[in-house]
Structure formats: C-alpha cells, structure tokens
Amino acid sequence: MATLDLFETPAQNQRLGPAAMVLRGFALPYVRELMPAIESITAVSPFRHMVTPGGFTMSVALTNCGALGWTTDRRGYRYTGVDPDTGEPWPAMPKIFALLASEAAAAAGFDHFEPDACLVNRYLPGSRLSLHQDKNERNYDAPIVSVSLGMRAVFLFGGHLRSNPTLKVPLHHGDVVVWGGADRLRYHGVMPLKDEPHQLLGNQRINFTFRNAG
Ligand code: MD6
Ligand code: FE
C-alpha cells in the first residue's frame, strides 16, 4: 500500500468560519501579471514603515493602490486618498488586481465585490503583525480578500475578543483568504516570518488586502 505523503498532497480549501475561507493556490494563475504591477505601484508609492498611534514602528512595510489607502501615524489609523509621503494620489488599482479580488470573493460566496482600496504589505524574515481587527472601513458588508505571495507565513485567526484562542493557518504563495459577514471583525495577525526564501520572491512575503473602505 502506498504511503500517504502529507507534504505532497495538494492543500485543500479550508473553512475558517461561517463566512471565512482559505482558497488554496487561487492566485497562482495571476502571479505572472501581478508581479510587474507591484513594481509599478512601488515605483510611485514606495514601501515604508509606518508608526502606530502607540508610537511603535511597524515591522511590516506597506503601501497602497486604489482610490483609498490605509495609513497610520501618531494621530491614528485612517484611509486617505493621497499618499502622505508623496502628496499625490495612491497609484490606481491595476485591473488584474481588481479582477483577482472579485473572482476570489465570488468563489467564497460574495458576489459583486468591487474593492476601492488595496493595502500592499511586505514582510521580511522576522516581520510580524500583532492581533488586530480590521475596523477602519466604512461598511462591514463587503468582505476582505487577502492574497499571499512569496515566503510562507502562519496566519493567526482568532475570535471577537483579543483573548480568544487562535487558529494557526499556514499561508503559502498563491493562497487567498476571504472573510466577511459574521467573521468580518475577528481578530487576526501574522506570526514572525521564518527565513525560508521563496523561489520567485526571495526572502520576502507580499500580501495584498482588498477592501471596500469608502
Ligand atoms: C497579512 N493580513 O496576511 C495581513 N486583514 O499579511 C491582514 O491583516 C488581513 O489577511 C484582514 C483580512 C485578511 C487579512
Ligand atoms: Fe487585518
């Protein structure tokens, strides 16, 4: 009898909650078009380390594309139409980004998702994101679509209280997480990244999170 090799079995889509799903490898067919689009975004609005209202510099570097971009500084978290570092609007959201986001949302049961904001996060080995809720968006009816590229990360998916236990969900290159509805305000974060270079992206992980913010 053949041995079942867990490491060769293609990972399956996974339900994280009543309205939260991991779509394994969903972004893989898009990667060839996404990569140059990331370059054109960061050429206009480069990755930068922002400061939280509590005064901590984030280990994750970020930028945005789309009509609205998420920012933080000592005064708080908010969405802005202008990049505070350049004084110019955030770069437009590439069509391929919006297409990936709406197709992934539909695959998870959310039809007609039209994001107006895409936060682009860059993780290097050791970067982490502490447990938080995404609650700066104007309405919580739309889901969030989160795309992972490059090095793997362990995503922490908790409950509605910071103290609730967390699921540990490994996310690999091409995986997409979609969540909304009853799961929209669950705490989540990312554990410190290990230094395991990825064949295409080297020692970084890029994450896009698409939202309807305005
Ligand atoms: C990340 N993601 O995966 C960080 N937020 O790098 C998030 O904070 C996030 O993945 C809301 C929904 C999905 C996410
Ligand atoms: Fe988040």
PDB file of C-alpha atoms and ligand atoms in Angstrom:
ATOM      1  CA  MET A   1       0.000   0.000   0.000  1.00  0.00           C
ATOM      2  CA  ALA A   2       1.362   3.416  -0.917  1.00  0.00           C
ATOM      3  CA  THR A   3       2.159   5.711   1.947  1.00  0.00           C
ATOM      4  CA  LEU A   4       0.119   8.886   2.042  1.00  0.00           C
ATOM      5  CA  ASP A   5       2.645  11.703   1.879  1.00  0.00           C
ATOM      6  CA  LEU A   6       1.092  14.691   3.589  1.00  0.00           C
ATOM      7  CA  PHE A   7       3.646  17.020   2.064  1.00  0.00           C
ATOM      8  CA  GLU A   8       2.787  16.046  -1.480  1.00  0.00           C
ATOM      9  CA  THR A   9      -0.961  16.143  -1.045  1.00  0.00           C
ATOM     10  CA  PRO A  10      -2.254  19.380  -2.552  1.00  0.00           C
ATOM     11  CA  ALA A  11      -3.593  21.547   0.246  1.00  0.00           C
ATOM     12  CA  GLN A  12      -7.361  21.829   0.270  1.00  0.00           C
ATOM     13  CA  ASN A  13      -9.534  24.868   0.606  1.00  0.00           C
ATOM     14  CA  GLN A  14     -10.300  25.376   4.238  1.00  0.00           C
ATOM     15  CA  ARG A  15     -13.222  26.950   6.040  1.00  0.00           C
ATOM     16  CA  LEU A  16     -12.157  29.173   8.946  1.00  0.00           C
ATOM     17  CA  GLY A  17     -15.628  30.270   9.993  1.00  0.00           C
ATOM     18  CA  PRO A  18     -19.220  30.641   8.721  1.00  0.00           C
ATOM     19  CA  ALA A  19     -18.051  33.373   6.277  1.00  0.00           C
ATOM     20  CA  ALA A  20     -14.281  32.887   6.105  1.00  0.00           C
ATOM     21  CA  MET A  21     -12.415  30.651   3.644  1.00  0.00           C
ATOM     22  CA  VAL A  22      -8.864  29.880   2.548  1.00  0.00           C
ATOM     23  CA  LEU A  23      -8.736  29.328  -1.235  1.00  0.00           C
ATOM     24  CA  ARG A  24      -5.534  27.376  -1.766  1.00  0.00           C
ATOM     25  CA  GLY A  25      -3.473  28.482  -4.761  1.00  0.00           C
ATOM     26  CA  PHE A  26      -6.296  30.634  -6.116  1.00  0.00           C
ATOM     27  CA  ALA A  27      -3.910  33.474  -7.111  1.00  0.00           C
ATOM     28  CA  LEU A  28      -1.347  31.255  -8.883  1.00  0.00           C
ATOM     29  CA  PRO A  29      -2.737  31.844 -12.407  1.00  0.00           C
ATOM     30  CA  TYR A  30      -2.496  35.613 -11.783  1.00  0.00           C
ATOM     31  CA  VAL A  31       1.077  35.779 -10.469  1.00  0.00           C
ATOM     32  CA  ARG A  32       2.813  36.464 -13.780  1.00  0.00           C
ATOM     33  CA  GLU A  33       0.681  39.602 -14.234  1.00  0.00           C
ATOM     34  CA  LEU A  34       0.697  40.643 -10.580  1.00  0.00           C
ATOM     35  CA  MET A  35       4.488  40.879 -10.245  1.00  0.00           C
ATOM     36  CA  PRO A  36       5.132  43.723 -12.737  1.00  0.00           C
ATOM     37  CA  ALA A  37       2.036  45.519 -11.389  1.00  0.00           C
ATOM     38  CA  ILE A  38       3.573  45.508  -7.896  1.00  0.00           C
ATOM     39  CA  GLU A  39       6.722  47.103  -9.356  1.00  0.00           C
ATOM     40  CA  SER A  40       4.740  49.913 -10.957  1.00  0.00           C
ATOM     41  CA  ILE A  41       2.884  50.612  -7.695  1.00  0.00           C
ATOM     42  CA  THR A  42       6.040  50.761  -5.553  1.00  0.00           C
ATOM     43  CA  ALA A  43       7.802  52.956  -8.149  1.00  0.00           C
ATOM     44  CA  VAL A  44       5.151  55.621  -7.415  1.00  0.00           C
ATOM     45  CA  SER A  45       4.382  54.943  -3.737  1.00  0.00           C
ATOM     46  CA  PRO A  46       7.308  53.022  -2.229  1.00  0.00           C
ATOM     47  CA  PHE A  47       7.050  50.605   0.699  1.00  0.00           C
ATOM     48  CA  ARG A  48       7.552  52.381   4.024  1.00  0.00           C
ATOM     49  CA  HIS A  49       7.436  51.533   7.716  1.00  0.00           C
ATOM     50  CA  MET A  50       4.583  53.401   9.364  1.00  0.00           C
ATOM     51  CA  VAL A  51       4.222  54.315  13.031  1.00  0.00           C
ATOM     52  CA  THR A  52       1.240  53.167  15.096  1.00  0.00           C
ATOM     53  CA  PRO A  53      -0.748  55.544  17.324  1.00  0.00           C
ATOM     54  CA  GLY A  54       1.071  53.921  20.257  1.00  0.00           C
ATOM     55  CA  GLY A  55       4.426  55.024  18.808  1.00  0.00           C
ATOM     56  CA  PHE A  56       5.699  51.680  17.515  1.00  0.00           C
ATOM     57  CA  THR A  57       7.263  51.412  14.064  1.00  0.00           C
ATOM     58  CA  MET A  58       5.652  48.507  12.180  1.00  0.00           C
ATOM     59  CA  SER A  59       7.962  45.656  11.153  1.00  0.00           C
ATOM     60  CA  VAL A  60       5.779  45.180   8.064  1.00  0.00           C
ATOM     61  CA  ALA A  61       6.436  47.744   5.295  1.00  0.00           C
ATOM     62  CA  LEU A  62       3.394  48.900   3.376  1.00  0.00           C
ATOM     63  CA  THR A  63       1.970  50.861   0.506  1.00  0.00           C
ATOM     64  CA  ASN A  64      -1.423  51.049  -1.220  1.00  0.00           C
ATOM     65  CA  CYS A  65      -3.157  51.224  -4.551  1.00  0.00           C
ATOM     66  CA  GLY A  66      -6.709  52.225  -5.404  1.00  0.00           C
ATOM     67  CA  ALA A  67      -8.850  55.253  -4.594  1.00  0.00           C
ATOM     68  CA  LEU A  68      -8.207  54.893  -0.863  1.00  0.00           C
ATOM     69  CA  GLY A  69      -5.132  53.762   1.054  1.00  0.00           C
ATOM     70  CA  TRP A  70      -4.796  52.667   4.680  1.00  0.00           C
ATOM     71  CA  THR A  71      -2.313  54.640   6.745  1.00  0.00           C
ATOM     72  CA  THR A  72      -1.267  55.015  10.355  1.00  0.00           C
ATOM     73  CA  ASP A  73       0.688  57.628  12.294  1.00  0.00           C
ATOM     74  CA  ARG A  74       0.715  59.020  15.847  1.00  0.00           C
ATOM     75  CA  ARG A  75      -2.740  60.522  15.256  1.00  0.00           C
ATOM     76  CA  GLY A  76      -4.429  57.200  14.426  1.00  0.00           C
ATOM     77  CA  TYR A  77      -5.414  54.758  11.688  1.00  0.00           C
ATOM     78  CA  ARG A  78      -7.384  56.006   8.680  1.00  0.00           C
ATOM     79  CA  TYR A  79      -7.949  55.808   4.929  1.00  0.00           C
ATOM     80  CA  THR A  80      -6.699  58.647   2.734  1.00  0.00           C
ATOM     81  CA  GLY A  81      -6.952  59.418  -0.977  1.00  0.00           C
ATOM     82  CA  VAL A  82      -3.430  60.856  -1.004  1.00  0.00           C
ATOM     83  CA  ASP A  83      -0.147  59.170  -0.104  1.00  0.00           C
ATOM     84  CA  PRO A  84       1.144  61.195   2.872  1.00  0.00           C
ATOM     85  CA  ASP A  85       4.764  60.593   1.763  1.00  0.00           C
ATOM     86  CA  THR A  86       4.380  61.828  -1.825  1.00  0.00           C
ATOM     87  CA  GLY A  87       1.421  64.221  -1.522  1.00  0.00           C
ATOM     88  CA  GLU A  88      -0.016  62.529  -4.636  1.00  0.00           C
ATOM     89  CA  PRO A  89      -2.979  60.151  -5.036  1.00  0.00           C
ATOM     90  CA  TRP A  90      -2.181  56.481  -4.450  1.00  0.00           C
ATOM     91  CA  PRO A  91      -1.448  54.623  -7.701  1.00  0.00           C
ATOM     92  CA  ALA A  92      -4.567  53.318  -9.445  1.00  0.00           C
ATOM     93  CA  MET A  93      -5.567  49.743  -8.726  1.00  0.00           C
ATOM     94  CA  PRO A  94      -4.344  47.576 -11.629  1.00  0.00           C
ATOM     95  CA  LYS A  95      -7.234  45.833 -13.441  1.00  0.00           C
ATOM     96  CA  ILE A  96      -5.691  42.432 -12.766  1.00  0.00           C
ATOM     97  CA  PHE A  97      -5.791  43.150  -9.002  1.00  0.00           C
ATOM     98  CA  ALA A  98      -9.477  44.078  -9.052  1.00  0.00           C
ATOM     99  CA  LEU A  99     -10.257  41.014 -11.177  1.00  0.00           C
ATOM    100  CA  LEU A 100      -8.447  38.630  -8.818  1.00  0.00           C
ATOM    101  CA  ALA A 101     -10.212  40.181  -5.819  1.00  0.00           C
ATOM    102  CA  SER A 102     -13.699  39.917  -7.258  1.00  0.00           C
ATOM    103  CA  GLU A 103     -13.187  36.370  -8.599  1.00  0.00           C
ATOM    104  CA  ALA A 104     -11.848  35.193  -5.227  1.00  0.00           C
ATOM    105  CA  ALA A 105     -14.713  36.862  -3.361  1.00  0.00           C
ATOM    106  CA  ALA A 106     -17.226  35.179  -5.690  1.00  0.00           C
ATOM    107  CA  ALA A 107     -15.545  31.786  -5.183  1.00  0.00           C
ATOM    108  CA  ALA A 108     -16.096  32.242  -1.453  1.00  0.00           C
ATOM    109  CA  GLY A 109     -19.745  33.249  -1.866  1.00  0.00           C
ATOM    110  CA  PHE A 110     -19.507  37.063  -2.017  1.00  0.00           C
ATOM    111  CA  ASP A 111     -20.777  38.279  -5.391  1.00  0.00           C
ATOM    112  CA  HIS A 112     -20.115  41.737  -6.860  1.00  0.00           C
ATOM    113  CA  PHE A 113     -17.108  42.652  -4.703  1.00  0.00           C
ATOM    114  CA  GLU A 114     -15.619  45.900  -6.030  1.00  0.00           C
ATOM    115  CA  PRO A 115     -12.722  46.957  -3.822  1.00  0.00           C
ATOM    116  CA  ASP A 116     -11.740  50.627  -3.640  1.00  0.00           C
ATOM    117  CA  ALA A 117      -8.643  50.009  -1.520  1.00  0.00           C
ATOM    118  CA  CYS A 118      -5.735  47.591  -1.716  1.00  0.00           C
ATOM    119  CA  LEU A 119      -3.183  47.580   1.077  1.00  0.00           C
ATOM    120  CA  VAL A 120       0.118  46.021  -0.023  1.00  0.00           C
ATOM    121  CA  ASN A 121       2.223  44.598   2.829  1.00  0.00           C
ATOM    122  CA  ARG A 122       5.833  43.467   2.591  1.00  0.00           C
ATOM    123  CA  TYR A 123       7.211  41.064   5.198  1.00  0.00           C
ATOM    124  CA  LEU A 124      10.904  40.187   5.594  1.00  0.00           C
ATOM    125  CA  PRO A 125      12.217  37.442   7.903  1.00  0.00           C
ATOM    126  CA  GLY A 126      11.196  38.382  11.458  1.00  0.00           C
ATOM    127  CA  SER A 127       8.362  40.719  10.381  1.00  0.00           C
ATOM    128  CA  ARG A 128       5.110  40.110  12.222  1.00  0.00           C
ATOM    129  CA  LEU A 129       1.664  41.608  12.588  1.00  0.00           C
ATOM    130  CA  SER A 130       0.127  41.612  16.039  1.00  0.00           C
ATOM    131  CA  LEU A 131      -3.500  40.606  16.614  1.00  0.00           C
ATOM    132  CA  HIS A 132      -5.897  43.265  15.367  1.00  0.00           C
ATOM    133  CA  GLN A 133      -9.378  43.807  13.965  1.00  0.00           C
ATOM    134  CA  ASP A 134      -9.950  45.478  10.584  1.00  0.00           C
ATOM    135  CA  LYS A 135     -12.439  48.129  11.593  1.00  0.00           C
ATOM    136  CA  ASN A 136     -11.450  51.368   9.826  1.00  0.00           C
ATOM    137  CA  GLU A 137     -13.703  50.625   6.841  1.00  0.00           C
ATOM    138  CA  ARG A 138     -16.965  52.473   6.470  1.00  0.00           C
ATOM    139  CA  ASN A 139     -19.177  49.440   5.989  1.00  0.00           C
ATOM    140  CA  TYR A 140     -18.653  45.861   7.031  1.00  0.00           C
ATOM    141  CA  ASP A 141     -20.996  44.314   4.445  1.00  0.00           C
ATOM    142  CA  ALA A 142     -18.223  43.766   1.918  1.00  0.00           C
ATOM    143  CA  PRO A 143     -15.699  41.003   2.610  1.00  0.00           C
ATOM    144  CA  ILE A 144     -11.937  41.391   2.778  1.00  0.00           C
ATOM    145  CA  VAL A 145      -9.826  39.481   0.270  1.00  0.00           C
ATOM    146  CA  SER A 146      -6.239  38.755   1.286  1.00  0.00           C
ATOM    147  CA  VAL A 147      -3.660  37.405  -1.190  1.00  0.00           C
ATOM    148  CA  SER A 148      -0.344  35.852  -0.112  1.00  0.00           C
ATOM    149  CA  LEU A 149       2.748  35.741  -2.333  1.00  0.00           C
ATOM    150  CA  GLY A 150       6.291  34.579  -1.634  1.00  0.00           C
ATOM    151  CA  MET A 151       7.526  33.176   1.670  1.00  0.00           C
ATOM    152  CA  ARG A 152       5.028  31.234   3.731  1.00  0.00           C
ATOM    153  CA  ALA A 153       3.572  32.726   6.881  1.00  0.00           C
ATOM    154  CA  VAL A 154       1.476  31.481   9.749  1.00  0.00           C
ATOM    155  CA  PHE A 155      -1.773  33.445   9.873  1.00  0.00           C
ATOM    156  CA  LEU A 156      -3.456  33.678  13.271  1.00  0.00           C
ATOM    157  CA  PHE A 157      -7.228  33.675  13.175  1.00  0.00           C
ATOM    158  CA  GLY A 158      -8.919  34.420  16.474  1.00  0.00           C
ATOM    159  CA  GLY A 159     -12.357  35.345  17.722  1.00  0.00           C
ATOM    160  CA  HIS A 160     -14.160  38.546  18.605  1.00  0.00           C
ATOM    161  CA  LEU A 161     -12.049  39.148  21.697  1.00  0.00           C
ATOM    162  CA  ARG A 162      -8.283  39.586  21.656  1.00  0.00           C
ATOM    163  CA  SER A 163      -8.048  36.942  24.386  1.00  0.00           C
ATOM    164  CA  ASN A 164      -9.896  34.267  22.359  1.00  0.00           C
ATOM    165  CA  PRO A 165      -7.850  31.266  21.183  1.00  0.00           C
ATOM    166  CA  THR A 166      -6.407  31.494  17.656  1.00  0.00           C
ATOM    167  CA  LEU A 167      -6.287  29.038  14.772  1.00  0.00           C
ATOM    168  CA  LYS A 168      -2.827  28.827  13.186  1.00  0.00           C
ATOM    169  CA  VAL A 169      -3.230  28.761   9.413  1.00  0.00           C
ATOM    170  CA  PRO A 170      -0.141  28.344   7.200  1.00  0.00           C
ATOM    171  CA  LEU A 171      -0.461  30.536   4.095  1.00  0.00           C
ATOM    172  CA  HIS A 172       1.638  29.759   1.027  1.00  0.00           C
ATOM    173  CA  HIS A 173       2.432  31.533  -2.224  1.00  0.00           C
ATOM    174  CA  GLY A 174      -0.839  31.947  -4.121  1.00  0.00           C
ATOM    175  CA  ASP A 175      -3.246  31.319  -1.246  1.00  0.00           C
ATOM    176  CA  VAL A 176      -6.185  33.688  -0.841  1.00  0.00           C
ATOM    177  CA  VAL A 177      -8.192  34.258   2.337  1.00  0.00           C
ATOM    178  CA  VAL A 178     -11.696  35.698   2.015  1.00  0.00           C
ATOM    179  CA  TRP A 179     -13.756  36.708   5.013  1.00  0.00           C
ATOM    180  CA  GLY A 180     -16.793  38.753   5.724  1.00  0.00           C
ATOM    181  CA  GLY A 181     -20.233  38.540   7.290  1.00  0.00           C
ATOM    182  CA  ALA A 182     -20.199  37.072  10.783  1.00  0.00           C
ATOM    183  CA  ASP A 183     -16.388  36.708  10.644  1.00  0.00           C
ATOM    184  CA  ARG A 184     -15.647  40.233   9.432  1.00  0.00           C
ATOM    185  CA  LEU A 185     -14.442  41.592  12.783  1.00  0.00           C
ATOM    186  CA  ARG A 186     -12.492  38.607  14.073  1.00  0.00           C
ATOM    187  CA  TYR A 187      -9.034  39.295  15.495  1.00  0.00           C
ATOM    188  CA  HIS A 188      -6.164  38.126  13.297  1.00  0.00           C
ATOM    189  CA  GLY A 189      -2.425  38.536  12.865  1.00  0.00           C
ATOM    190  CA  VAL A 190       0.714  37.039  11.374  1.00  0.00           C
ATOM    191  CA  MET A 191       3.447  35.217  13.329  1.00  0.00           C
ATOM    192  CA  PRO A 192       7.093  36.305  12.849  1.00  0.00           C
ATOM    193  CA  LEU A 193       8.263  35.060   9.455  1.00  0.00           C
ATOM    194  CA  LYS A 194      10.954  32.419   9.246  1.00  0.00           C
ATOM    195  CA  ASP A 195      13.814  32.917   6.820  1.00  0.00           C
ATOM    196  CA  GLU A 196      12.872  30.344   4.173  1.00  0.00           C
ATOM    197  CA  PRO A 197      13.467  32.066   0.822  1.00  0.00           C
ATOM    198  CA  HIS A 198      10.871  31.577  -1.889  1.00  0.00           C
ATOM    199  CA  GLN A 199      11.997  30.631  -5.404  1.00  0.00           C
ATOM    200  CA  LEU A 200      10.273  33.577  -7.091  1.00  0.00           C
ATOM    201  CA  LEU A 201      10.225  36.314  -4.433  1.00  0.00           C
ATOM    202  CA  GLY A 202      13.359  35.510  -2.405  1.00  0.00           C
ATOM    203  CA  ASN A 203      13.248  36.330   1.294  1.00  0.00           C
ATOM    204  CA  GLN A 204      10.030  38.320   1.294  1.00  0.00           C
ATOM    205  CA  ARG A 205       6.318  37.820   1.575  1.00  0.00           C
ATOM    206  CA  ILE A 206       3.946  40.183  -0.182  1.00  0.00           C
ATOM    207  CA  ASN A 207       0.333  40.365   0.963  1.00  0.00           C
ATOM    208  CA  PHE A 208      -2.483  42.349  -0.617  1.00  0.00           C
ATOM    209  CA  THR A 209      -5.645  43.009   1.315  1.00  0.00           C
ATOM    210  CA  PHE A 210      -8.554  44.321  -0.711  1.00  0.00           C
ATOM    211  CA  ARG A 211     -11.371  46.171   0.992  1.00  0.00           C
ATOM    212  CA  ASN A 212     -14.342  48.326   0.396  1.00  0.00           C
ATOM    213  CA  ALA A 213     -13.260  51.206   2.580  1.00  0.00           C
ATOM    214  CA  GLY A 214     -15.180  54.280   1.446  1.00  0.00           C
TER     215      GLY A 214
HETATM  216  C1  MD6 B   1      -1.373  39.511   6.160  1.00  0.00           C
HETATM  217  N1  MD6 B   1      -3.455  40.376   6.744  1.00  0.00           N
HETATM  218  O1  MD6 B   1      -1.866  38.445   5.842  1.00  0.00           O
HETATM  219  C2  MD6 B   1      -2.118  40.507   6.984  1.00  0.00           C
HETATM  220  N2  MD6 B   1      -6.686  41.535   7.404  1.00  0.00           N
HETATM  221  O2  MD6 B   1      -0.248  39.850   5.834  1.00  0.00           O
HETATM  222  C3  MD6 B   1      -4.407  41.021   7.389  1.00  0.00           C
HETATM  223  O3  MD6 B   1      -4.231  41.792   8.304  1.00  0.00           O
HETATM  224  C4  MD6 B   1      -5.746  40.728   6.991  1.00  0.00           C
HETATM  225  O4  MD6 B   1      -5.088  38.791   5.781  1.00  0.00           O
HETATM  226  C5  MD6 B   1      -7.960  41.290   7.086  1.00  0.00           C
HETATM  227  C6  MD6 B   1      -8.296  40.213   6.321  1.00  0.00           C
HETATM  228  C7  MD6 B   1      -7.345  39.372   5.875  1.00  0.00           C
HETATM  229  C8  MD6 B   1      -6.020  39.612   6.203  1.00  0.00           C
HETATM  230 FE    FE B   2      -6.005  42.786   9.012  1.00  0.00          FE
END
